[in-house]
GROMACS .gro file of N, CA and C in nm:
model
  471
    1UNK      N    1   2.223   2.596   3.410
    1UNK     CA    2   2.291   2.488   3.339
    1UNK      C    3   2.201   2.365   3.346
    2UNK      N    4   2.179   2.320   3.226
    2UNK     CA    5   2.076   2.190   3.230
    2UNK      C    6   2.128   2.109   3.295
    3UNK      N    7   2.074   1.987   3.382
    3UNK     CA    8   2.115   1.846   3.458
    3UNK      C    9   2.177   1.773   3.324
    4UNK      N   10   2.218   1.676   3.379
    4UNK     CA   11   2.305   1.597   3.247
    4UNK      C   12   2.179   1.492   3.195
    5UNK      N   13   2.025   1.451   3.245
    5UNK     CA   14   1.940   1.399   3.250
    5UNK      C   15   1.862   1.462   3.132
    6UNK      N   16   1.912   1.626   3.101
    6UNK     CA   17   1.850   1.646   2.999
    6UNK      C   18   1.903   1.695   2.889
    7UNK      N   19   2.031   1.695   2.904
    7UNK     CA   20   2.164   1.742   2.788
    7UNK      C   21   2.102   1.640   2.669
    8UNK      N   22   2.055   1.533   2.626
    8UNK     CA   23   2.062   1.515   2.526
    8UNK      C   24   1.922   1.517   2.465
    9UNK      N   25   1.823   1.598   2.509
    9UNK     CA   26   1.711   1.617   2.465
    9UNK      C   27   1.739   1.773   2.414
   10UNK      N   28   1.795   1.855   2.475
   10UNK     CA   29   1.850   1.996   2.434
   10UNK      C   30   1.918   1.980   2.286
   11UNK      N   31   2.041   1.925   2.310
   11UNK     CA   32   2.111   1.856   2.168
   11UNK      C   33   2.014   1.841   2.057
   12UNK      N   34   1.920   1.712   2.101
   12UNK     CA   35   1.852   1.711   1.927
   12UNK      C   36   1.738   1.815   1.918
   13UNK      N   37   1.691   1.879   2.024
   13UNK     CA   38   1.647   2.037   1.979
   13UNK      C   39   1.674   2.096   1.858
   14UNK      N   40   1.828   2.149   1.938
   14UNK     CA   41   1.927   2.201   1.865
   14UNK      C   42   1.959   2.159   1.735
   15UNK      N   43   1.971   2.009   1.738
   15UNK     CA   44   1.972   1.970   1.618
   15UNK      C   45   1.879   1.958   1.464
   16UNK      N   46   1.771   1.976   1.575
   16UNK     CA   47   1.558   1.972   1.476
   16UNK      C   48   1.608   2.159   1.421
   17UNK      N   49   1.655   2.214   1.544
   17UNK     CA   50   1.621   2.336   1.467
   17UNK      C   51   1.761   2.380   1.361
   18UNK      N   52   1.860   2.318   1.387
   18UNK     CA   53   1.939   2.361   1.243
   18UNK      C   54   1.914   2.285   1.119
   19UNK      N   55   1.838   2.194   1.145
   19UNK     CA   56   1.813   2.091   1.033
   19UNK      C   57   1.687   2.167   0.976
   20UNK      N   58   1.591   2.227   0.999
   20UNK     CA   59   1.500   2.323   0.954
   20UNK      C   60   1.512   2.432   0.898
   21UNK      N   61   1.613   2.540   0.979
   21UNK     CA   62   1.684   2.600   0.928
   21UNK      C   63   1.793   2.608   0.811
   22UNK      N   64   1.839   2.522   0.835
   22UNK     CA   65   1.968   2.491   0.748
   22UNK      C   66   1.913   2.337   0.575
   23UNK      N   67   1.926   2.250   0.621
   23UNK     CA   68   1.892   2.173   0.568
   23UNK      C   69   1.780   2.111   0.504
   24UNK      N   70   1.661   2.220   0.530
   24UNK     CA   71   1.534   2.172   0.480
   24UNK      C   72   1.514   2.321   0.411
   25UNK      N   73   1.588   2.387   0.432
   25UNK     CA   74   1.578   2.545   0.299
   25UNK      C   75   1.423   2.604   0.424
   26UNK      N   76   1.397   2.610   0.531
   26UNK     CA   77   1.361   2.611   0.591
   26UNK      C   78   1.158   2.590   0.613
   27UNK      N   79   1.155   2.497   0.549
   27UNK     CA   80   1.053   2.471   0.513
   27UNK      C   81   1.062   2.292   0.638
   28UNK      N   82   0.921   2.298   0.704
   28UNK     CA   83   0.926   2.161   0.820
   28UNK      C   84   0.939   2.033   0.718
   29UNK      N   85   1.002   1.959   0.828
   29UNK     CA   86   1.013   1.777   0.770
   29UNK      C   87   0.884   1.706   0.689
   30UNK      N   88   0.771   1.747   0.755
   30UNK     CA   89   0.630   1.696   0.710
   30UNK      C   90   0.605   1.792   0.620
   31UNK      N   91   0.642   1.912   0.570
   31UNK     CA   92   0.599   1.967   0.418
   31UNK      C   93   0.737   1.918   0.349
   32UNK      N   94   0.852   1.843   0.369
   32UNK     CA   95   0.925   1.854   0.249
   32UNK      C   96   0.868   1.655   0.217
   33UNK      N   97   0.819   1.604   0.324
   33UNK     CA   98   0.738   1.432   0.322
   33UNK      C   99   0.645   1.414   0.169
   34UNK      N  100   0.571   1.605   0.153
   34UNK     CA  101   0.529   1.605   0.024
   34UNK      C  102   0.376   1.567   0.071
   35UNK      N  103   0.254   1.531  -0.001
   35UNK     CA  104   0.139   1.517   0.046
   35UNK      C  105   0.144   1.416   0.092
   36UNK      N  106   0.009   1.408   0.148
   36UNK     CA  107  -0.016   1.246   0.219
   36UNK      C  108  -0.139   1.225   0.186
   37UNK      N  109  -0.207   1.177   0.038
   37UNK     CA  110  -0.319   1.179  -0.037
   37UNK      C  111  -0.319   1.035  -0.074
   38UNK      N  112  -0.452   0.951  -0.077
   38UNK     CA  113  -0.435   0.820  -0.083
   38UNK      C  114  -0.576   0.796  -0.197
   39UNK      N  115  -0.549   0.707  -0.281
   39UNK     CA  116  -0.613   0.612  -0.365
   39UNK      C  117  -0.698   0.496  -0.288
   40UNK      N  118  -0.851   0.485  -0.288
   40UNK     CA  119  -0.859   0.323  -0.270
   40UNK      C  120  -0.977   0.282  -0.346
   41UNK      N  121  -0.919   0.139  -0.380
   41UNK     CA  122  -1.008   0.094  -0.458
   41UNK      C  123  -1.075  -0.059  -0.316
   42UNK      N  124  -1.156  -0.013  -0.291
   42UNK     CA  125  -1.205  -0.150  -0.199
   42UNK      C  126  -1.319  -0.256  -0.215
   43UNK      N  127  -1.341  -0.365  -0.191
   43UNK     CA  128  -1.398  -0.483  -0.208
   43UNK      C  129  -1.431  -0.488  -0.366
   44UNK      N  130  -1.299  -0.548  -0.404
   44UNK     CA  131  -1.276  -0.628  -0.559
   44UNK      C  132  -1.338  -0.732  -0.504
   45UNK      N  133  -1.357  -0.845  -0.615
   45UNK     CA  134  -1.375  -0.951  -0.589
   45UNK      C  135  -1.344  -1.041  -0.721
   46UNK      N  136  -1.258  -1.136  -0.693
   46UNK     CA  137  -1.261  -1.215  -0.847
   46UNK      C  138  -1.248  -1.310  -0.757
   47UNK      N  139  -1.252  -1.428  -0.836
   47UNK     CA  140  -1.187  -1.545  -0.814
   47UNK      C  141  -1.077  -1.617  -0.860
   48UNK      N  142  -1.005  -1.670  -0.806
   48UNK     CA  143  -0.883  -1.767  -0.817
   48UNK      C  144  -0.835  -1.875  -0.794
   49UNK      N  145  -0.763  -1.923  -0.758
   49UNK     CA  146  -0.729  -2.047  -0.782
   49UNK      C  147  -0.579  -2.032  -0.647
   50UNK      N  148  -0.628  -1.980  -0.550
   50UNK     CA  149  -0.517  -1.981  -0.435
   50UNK      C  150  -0.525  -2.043  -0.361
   51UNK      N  151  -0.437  -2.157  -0.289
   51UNK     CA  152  -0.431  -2.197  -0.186
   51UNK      C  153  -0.334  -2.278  -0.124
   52UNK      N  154  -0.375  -2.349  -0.025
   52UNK     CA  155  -0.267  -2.429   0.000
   52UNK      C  156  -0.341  -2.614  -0.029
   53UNK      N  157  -0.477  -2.604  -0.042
   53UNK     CA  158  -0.508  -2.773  -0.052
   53UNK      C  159  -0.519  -2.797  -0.175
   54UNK      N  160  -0.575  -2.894  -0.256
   54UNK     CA  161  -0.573  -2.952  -0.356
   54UNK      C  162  -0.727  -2.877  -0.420
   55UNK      N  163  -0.782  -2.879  -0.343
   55UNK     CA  164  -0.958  -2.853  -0.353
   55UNK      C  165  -0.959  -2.716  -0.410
   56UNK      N  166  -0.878  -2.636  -0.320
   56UNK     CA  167  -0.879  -2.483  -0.309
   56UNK      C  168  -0.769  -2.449  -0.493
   57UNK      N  169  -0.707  -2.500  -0.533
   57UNK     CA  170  -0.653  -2.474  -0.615
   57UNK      C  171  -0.650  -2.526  -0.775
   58UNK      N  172  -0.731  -2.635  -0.736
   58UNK     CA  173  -0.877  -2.675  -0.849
   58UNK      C  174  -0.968  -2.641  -0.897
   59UNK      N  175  -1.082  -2.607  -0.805
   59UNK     CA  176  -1.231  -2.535  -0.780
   59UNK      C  177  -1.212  -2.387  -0.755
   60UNK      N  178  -1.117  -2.371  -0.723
   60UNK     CA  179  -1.103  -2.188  -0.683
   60UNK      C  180  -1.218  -2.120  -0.607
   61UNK      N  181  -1.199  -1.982  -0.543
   61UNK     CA  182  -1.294  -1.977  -0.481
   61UNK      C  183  -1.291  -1.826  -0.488
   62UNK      N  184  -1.330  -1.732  -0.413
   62UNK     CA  185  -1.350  -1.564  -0.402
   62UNK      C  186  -1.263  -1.539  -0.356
   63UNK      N  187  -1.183  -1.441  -0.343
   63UNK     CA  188  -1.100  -1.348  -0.319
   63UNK      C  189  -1.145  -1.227  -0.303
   64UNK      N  190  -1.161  -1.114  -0.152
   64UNK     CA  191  -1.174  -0.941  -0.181
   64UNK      C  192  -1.039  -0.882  -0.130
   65UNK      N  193  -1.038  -0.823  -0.206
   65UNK     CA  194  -0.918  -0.744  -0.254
   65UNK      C  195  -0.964  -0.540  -0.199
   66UNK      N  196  -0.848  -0.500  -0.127
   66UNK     CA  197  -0.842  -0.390  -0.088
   66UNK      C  198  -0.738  -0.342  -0.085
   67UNK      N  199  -0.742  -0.181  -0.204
   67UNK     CA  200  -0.586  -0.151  -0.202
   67UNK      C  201  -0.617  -0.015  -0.200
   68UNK      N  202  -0.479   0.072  -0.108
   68UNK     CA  203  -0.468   0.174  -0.072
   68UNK      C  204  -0.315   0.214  -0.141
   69UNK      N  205  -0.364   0.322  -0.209
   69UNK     CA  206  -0.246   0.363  -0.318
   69UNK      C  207  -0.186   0.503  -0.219
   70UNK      N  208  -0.072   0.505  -0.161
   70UNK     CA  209  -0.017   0.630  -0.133
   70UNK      C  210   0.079   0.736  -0.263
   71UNK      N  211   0.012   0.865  -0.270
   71UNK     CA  212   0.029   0.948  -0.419
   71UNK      C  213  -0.016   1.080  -0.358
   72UNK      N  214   0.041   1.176  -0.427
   72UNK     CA  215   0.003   1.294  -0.448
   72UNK      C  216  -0.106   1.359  -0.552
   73UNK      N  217  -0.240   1.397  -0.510
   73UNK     CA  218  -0.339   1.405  -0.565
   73UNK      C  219  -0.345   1.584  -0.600
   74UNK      N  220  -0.231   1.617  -0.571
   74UNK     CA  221  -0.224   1.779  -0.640
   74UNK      C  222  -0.272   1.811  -0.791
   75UNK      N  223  -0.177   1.739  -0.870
   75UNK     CA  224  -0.177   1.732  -0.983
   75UNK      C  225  -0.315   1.741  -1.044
   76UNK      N  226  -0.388   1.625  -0.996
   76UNK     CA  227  -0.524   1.564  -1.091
   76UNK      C  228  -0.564   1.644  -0.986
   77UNK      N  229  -0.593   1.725  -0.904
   77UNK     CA  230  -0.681   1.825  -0.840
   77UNK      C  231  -0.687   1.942  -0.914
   78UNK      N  232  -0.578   1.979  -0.919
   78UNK     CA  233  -0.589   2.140  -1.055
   78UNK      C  234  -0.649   2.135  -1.186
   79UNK      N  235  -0.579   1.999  -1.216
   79UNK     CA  236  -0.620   2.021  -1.385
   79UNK      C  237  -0.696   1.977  -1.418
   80UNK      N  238  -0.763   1.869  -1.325
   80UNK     CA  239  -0.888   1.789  -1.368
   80UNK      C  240  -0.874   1.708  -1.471
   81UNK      N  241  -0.730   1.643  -1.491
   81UNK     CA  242  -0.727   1.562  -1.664
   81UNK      C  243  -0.629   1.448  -1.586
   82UNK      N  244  -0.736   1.357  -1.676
   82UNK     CA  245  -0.671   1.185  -1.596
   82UNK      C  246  -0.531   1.131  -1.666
   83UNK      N  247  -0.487   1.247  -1.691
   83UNK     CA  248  -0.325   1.221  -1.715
   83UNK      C  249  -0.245   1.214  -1.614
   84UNK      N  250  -0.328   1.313  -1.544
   84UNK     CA  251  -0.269   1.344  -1.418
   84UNK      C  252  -0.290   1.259  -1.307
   85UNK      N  253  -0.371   1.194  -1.298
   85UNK     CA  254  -0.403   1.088  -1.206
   85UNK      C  255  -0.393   0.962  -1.193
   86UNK      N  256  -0.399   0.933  -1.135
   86UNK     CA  257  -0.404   0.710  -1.147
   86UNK      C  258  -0.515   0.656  -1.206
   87UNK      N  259  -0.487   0.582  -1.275
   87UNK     CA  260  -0.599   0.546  -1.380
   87UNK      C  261  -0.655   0.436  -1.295
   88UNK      N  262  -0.807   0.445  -1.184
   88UNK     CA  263  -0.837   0.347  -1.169
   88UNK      C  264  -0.868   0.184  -1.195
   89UNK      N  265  -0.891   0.233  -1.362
   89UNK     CA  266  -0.922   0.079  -1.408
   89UNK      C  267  -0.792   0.038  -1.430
   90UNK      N  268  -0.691   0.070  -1.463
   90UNK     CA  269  -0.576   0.018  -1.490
   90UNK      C  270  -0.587  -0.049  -1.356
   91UNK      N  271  -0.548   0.000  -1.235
   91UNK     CA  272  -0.500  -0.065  -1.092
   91UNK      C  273  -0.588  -0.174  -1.092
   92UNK      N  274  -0.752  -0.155  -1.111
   92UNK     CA  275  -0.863  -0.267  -1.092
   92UNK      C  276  -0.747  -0.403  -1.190
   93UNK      N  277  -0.757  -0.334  -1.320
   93UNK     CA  278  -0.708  -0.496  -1.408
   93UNK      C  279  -0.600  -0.532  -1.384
   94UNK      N  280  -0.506  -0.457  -1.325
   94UNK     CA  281  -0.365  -0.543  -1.262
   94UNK      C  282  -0.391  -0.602  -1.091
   95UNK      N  283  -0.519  -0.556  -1.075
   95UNK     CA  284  -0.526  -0.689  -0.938
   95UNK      C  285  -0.610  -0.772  -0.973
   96UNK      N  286  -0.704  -0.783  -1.106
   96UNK     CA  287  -0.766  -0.899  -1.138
   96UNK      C  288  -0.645  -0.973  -1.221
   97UNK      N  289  -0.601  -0.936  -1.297
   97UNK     CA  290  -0.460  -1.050  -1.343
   97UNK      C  291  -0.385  -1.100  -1.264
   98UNK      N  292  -0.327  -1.054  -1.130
   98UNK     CA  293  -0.270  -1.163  -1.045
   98UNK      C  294  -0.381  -1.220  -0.951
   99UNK      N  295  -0.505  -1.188  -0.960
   99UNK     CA  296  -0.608  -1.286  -0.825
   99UNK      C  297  -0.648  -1.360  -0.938
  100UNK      N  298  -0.621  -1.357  -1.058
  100UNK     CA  299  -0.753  -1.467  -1.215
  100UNK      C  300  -0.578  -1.535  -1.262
  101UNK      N  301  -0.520  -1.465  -1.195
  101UNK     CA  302  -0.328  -1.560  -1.256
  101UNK      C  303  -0.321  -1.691  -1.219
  102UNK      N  304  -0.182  -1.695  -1.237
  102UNK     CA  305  -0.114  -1.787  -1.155
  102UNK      C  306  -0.112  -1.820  -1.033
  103UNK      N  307  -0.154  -1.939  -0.956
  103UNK     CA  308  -0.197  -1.999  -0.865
  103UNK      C  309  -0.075  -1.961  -0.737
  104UNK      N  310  -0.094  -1.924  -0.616
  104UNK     CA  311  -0.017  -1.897  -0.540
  104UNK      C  312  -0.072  -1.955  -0.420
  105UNK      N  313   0.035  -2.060  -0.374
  105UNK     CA  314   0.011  -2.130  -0.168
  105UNK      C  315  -0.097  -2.036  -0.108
  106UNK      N  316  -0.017  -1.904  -0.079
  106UNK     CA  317  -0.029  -1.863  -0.011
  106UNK      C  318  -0.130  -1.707  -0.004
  107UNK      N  319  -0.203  -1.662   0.056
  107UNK     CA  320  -0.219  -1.498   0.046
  107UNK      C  321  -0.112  -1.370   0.065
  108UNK      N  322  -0.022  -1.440   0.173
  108UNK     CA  323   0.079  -1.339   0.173
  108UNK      C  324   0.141  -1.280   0.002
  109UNK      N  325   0.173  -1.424  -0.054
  109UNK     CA  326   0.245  -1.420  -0.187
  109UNK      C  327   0.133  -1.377  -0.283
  110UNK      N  328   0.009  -1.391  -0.283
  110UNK     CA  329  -0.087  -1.277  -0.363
  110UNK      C  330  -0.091  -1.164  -0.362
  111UNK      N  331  -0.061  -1.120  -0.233
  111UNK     CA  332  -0.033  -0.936  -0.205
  111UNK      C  333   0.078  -0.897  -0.193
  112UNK      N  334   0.190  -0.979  -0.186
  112UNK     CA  335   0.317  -0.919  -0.264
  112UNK      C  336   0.318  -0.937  -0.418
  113UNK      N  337   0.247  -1.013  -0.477
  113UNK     CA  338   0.251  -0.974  -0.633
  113UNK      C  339   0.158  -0.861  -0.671
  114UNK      N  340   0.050  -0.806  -0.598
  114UNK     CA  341  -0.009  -0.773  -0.652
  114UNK      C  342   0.041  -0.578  -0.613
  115UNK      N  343   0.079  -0.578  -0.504
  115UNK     CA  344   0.181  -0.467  -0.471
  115UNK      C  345   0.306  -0.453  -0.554
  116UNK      N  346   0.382  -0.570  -0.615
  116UNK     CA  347   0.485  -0.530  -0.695
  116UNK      C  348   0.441  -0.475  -0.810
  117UNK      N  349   0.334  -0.550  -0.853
  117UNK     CA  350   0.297  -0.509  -0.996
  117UNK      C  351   0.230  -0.365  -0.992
  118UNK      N  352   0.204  -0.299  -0.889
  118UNK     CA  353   0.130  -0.184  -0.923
  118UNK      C  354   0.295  -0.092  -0.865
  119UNK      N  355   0.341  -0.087  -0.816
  119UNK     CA  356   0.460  -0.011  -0.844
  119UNK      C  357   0.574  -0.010  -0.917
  120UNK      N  358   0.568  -0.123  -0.981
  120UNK     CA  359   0.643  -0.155  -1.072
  120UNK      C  360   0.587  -0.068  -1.230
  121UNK      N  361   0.459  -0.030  -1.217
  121UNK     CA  362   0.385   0.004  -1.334
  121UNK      C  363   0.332   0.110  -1.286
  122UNK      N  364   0.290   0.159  -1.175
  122UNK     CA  365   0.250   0.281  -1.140
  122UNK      C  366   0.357   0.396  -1.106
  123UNK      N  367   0.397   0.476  -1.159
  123UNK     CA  368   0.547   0.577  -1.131
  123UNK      C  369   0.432   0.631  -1.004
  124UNK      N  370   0.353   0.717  -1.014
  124UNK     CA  371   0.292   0.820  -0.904
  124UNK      C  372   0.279   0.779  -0.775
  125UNK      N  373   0.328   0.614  -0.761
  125UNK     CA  374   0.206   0.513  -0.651
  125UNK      C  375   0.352   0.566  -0.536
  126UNK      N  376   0.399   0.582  -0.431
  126UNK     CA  377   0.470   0.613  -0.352
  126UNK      C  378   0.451   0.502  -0.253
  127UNK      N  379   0.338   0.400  -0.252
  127UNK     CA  380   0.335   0.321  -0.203
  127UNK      C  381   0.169   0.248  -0.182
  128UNK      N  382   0.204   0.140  -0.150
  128UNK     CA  383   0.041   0.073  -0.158
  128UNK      C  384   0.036   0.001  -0.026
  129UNK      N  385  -0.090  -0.042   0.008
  129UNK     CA  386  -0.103  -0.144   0.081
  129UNK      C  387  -0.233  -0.266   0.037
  130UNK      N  388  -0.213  -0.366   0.051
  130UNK     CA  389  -0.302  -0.490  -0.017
  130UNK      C  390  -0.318  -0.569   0.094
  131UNK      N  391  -0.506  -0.525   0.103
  131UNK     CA  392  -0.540  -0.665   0.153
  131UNK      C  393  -0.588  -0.772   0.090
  132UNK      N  394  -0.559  -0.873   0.132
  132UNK     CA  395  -0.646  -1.024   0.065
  132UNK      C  396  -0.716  -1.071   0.150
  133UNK      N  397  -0.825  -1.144   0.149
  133UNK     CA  398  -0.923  -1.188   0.248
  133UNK      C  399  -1.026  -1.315   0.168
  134UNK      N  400  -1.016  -1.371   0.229
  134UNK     CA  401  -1.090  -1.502   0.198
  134UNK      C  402  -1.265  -1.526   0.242
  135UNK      N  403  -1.335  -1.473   0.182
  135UNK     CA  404  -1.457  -1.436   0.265
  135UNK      C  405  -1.548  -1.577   0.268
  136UNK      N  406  -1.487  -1.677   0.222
  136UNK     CA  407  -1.575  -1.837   0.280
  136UNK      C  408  -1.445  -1.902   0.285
  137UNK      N  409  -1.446  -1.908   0.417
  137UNK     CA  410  -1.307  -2.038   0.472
  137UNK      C  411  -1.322  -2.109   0.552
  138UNK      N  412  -1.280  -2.240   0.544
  138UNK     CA  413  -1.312  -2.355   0.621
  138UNK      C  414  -1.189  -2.377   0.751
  139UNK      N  415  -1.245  -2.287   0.837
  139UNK     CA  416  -1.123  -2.354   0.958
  139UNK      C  417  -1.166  -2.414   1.086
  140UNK      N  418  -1.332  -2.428   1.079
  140UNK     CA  419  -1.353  -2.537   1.186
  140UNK      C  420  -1.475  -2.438   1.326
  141UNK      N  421  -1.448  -2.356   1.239
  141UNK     CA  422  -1.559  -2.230   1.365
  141UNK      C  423  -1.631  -2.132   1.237
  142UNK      N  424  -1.716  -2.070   1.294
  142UNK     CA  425  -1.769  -1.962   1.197
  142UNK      C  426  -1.680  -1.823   1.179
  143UNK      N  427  -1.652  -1.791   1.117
  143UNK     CA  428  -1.568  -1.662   1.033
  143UNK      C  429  -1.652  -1.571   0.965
  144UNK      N  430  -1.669  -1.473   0.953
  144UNK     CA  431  -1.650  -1.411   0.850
  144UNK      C  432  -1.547  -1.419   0.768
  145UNK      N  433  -1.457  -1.408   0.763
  145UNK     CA  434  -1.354  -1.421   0.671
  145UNK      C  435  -1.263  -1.428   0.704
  146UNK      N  436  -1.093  -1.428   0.655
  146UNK     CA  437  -0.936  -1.405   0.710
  146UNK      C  438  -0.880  -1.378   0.601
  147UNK      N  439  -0.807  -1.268   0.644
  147UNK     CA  440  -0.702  -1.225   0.559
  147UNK      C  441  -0.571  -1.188   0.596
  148UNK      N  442  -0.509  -1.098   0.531
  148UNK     CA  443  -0.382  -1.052   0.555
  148UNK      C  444  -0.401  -0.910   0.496
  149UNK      N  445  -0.300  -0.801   0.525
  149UNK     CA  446  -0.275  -0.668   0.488
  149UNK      C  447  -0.115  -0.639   0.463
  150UNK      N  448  -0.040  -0.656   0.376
  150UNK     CA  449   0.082  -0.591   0.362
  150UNK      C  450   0.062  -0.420   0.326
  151UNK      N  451   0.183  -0.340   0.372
  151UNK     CA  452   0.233  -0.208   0.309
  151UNK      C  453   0.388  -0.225   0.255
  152UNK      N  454   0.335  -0.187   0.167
  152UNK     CA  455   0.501  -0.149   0.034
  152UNK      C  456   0.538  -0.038   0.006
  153UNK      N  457   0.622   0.002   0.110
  153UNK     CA  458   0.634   0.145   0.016
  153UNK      C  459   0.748   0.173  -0.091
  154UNK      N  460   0.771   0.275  -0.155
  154UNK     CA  461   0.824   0.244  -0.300
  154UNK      C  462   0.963   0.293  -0.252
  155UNK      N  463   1.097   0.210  -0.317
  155UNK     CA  464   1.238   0.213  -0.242
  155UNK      C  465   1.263   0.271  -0.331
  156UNK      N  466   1.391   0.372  -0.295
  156UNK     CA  467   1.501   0.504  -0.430
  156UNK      C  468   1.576   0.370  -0.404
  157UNK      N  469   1.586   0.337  -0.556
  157UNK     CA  470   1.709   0.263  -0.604
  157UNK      C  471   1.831   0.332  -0.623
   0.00000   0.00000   0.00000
């Protein structure tokens, strides 16, 4: 008879294995997750007009841009026809239209527009992540650069 220290590790055992059995048509949790195949397009660079000072949103300055598209690459693996796939340049010109857009404070609020807009327009994208990075910034020490990284993944409405 198990100690009562381990009665509830037995339980969700029990529970992993009827849920495999039963509820997943018996196929594991990580094959019904579907692939785990990723898109990236890395070091864009445009310029914009982001910031938070007066200078920075006048004169504009560089922006690199790094995005990681989560998708299933089955499709455009068999058939070899870019119907089937994510159209890179499309993703490239919807992150140069919001970094060459409308002026935003902040970087956070650059990579949430620029993540909405590619799932909002990409059906295949299951999710993205966007970095922004400022590769000449003035904060008083030497840098290479600063940025930020959000992940979005795509919500069942």
């Amino acid at each position: 008879i198990p100690t009562k220290s381990h009665r509830p590790l037995i339980m969700l055992r029990l529970a992993t294995a009827r849920l495999g059995a039963v509820g997943t048509g018996g196929r594991s949790l990580s094959a019904l997750a579907g692939p785990r195949d990723q898109v990236h397009l890395r070091g864009l660079i445009f310029h914009g007009h982001h910031g938070v000072y007066e200078e920075e949103r006048k004169l504009g300055q560089k922006f690199r841009i790094d995005v990681t598209l989560d998708t299933c690459l089955a499709d455009a693996g068999k058939s070899d026809d870019l119907k089937d796939a994510i159209n890179y340049a499309i993703i490239y010109k919807t992150v140069e239209g919001v970094v060459t857009g409308p002026p935003a404070q902040l970087l956070e609020c650059v990579a949430e527009r620029i993540a909405s807009a590619i799932l909002s327009s990409q059906s295949r994208v299951n999710g993205v992540r966007v970095e922004v990075a400022k590769p000449h910034v003035a904060v008083g020490g030497v840098v290479e650069g600063l940025g930020i990284s959000i992940y979005r993944p795509r919500v069942a409405v």
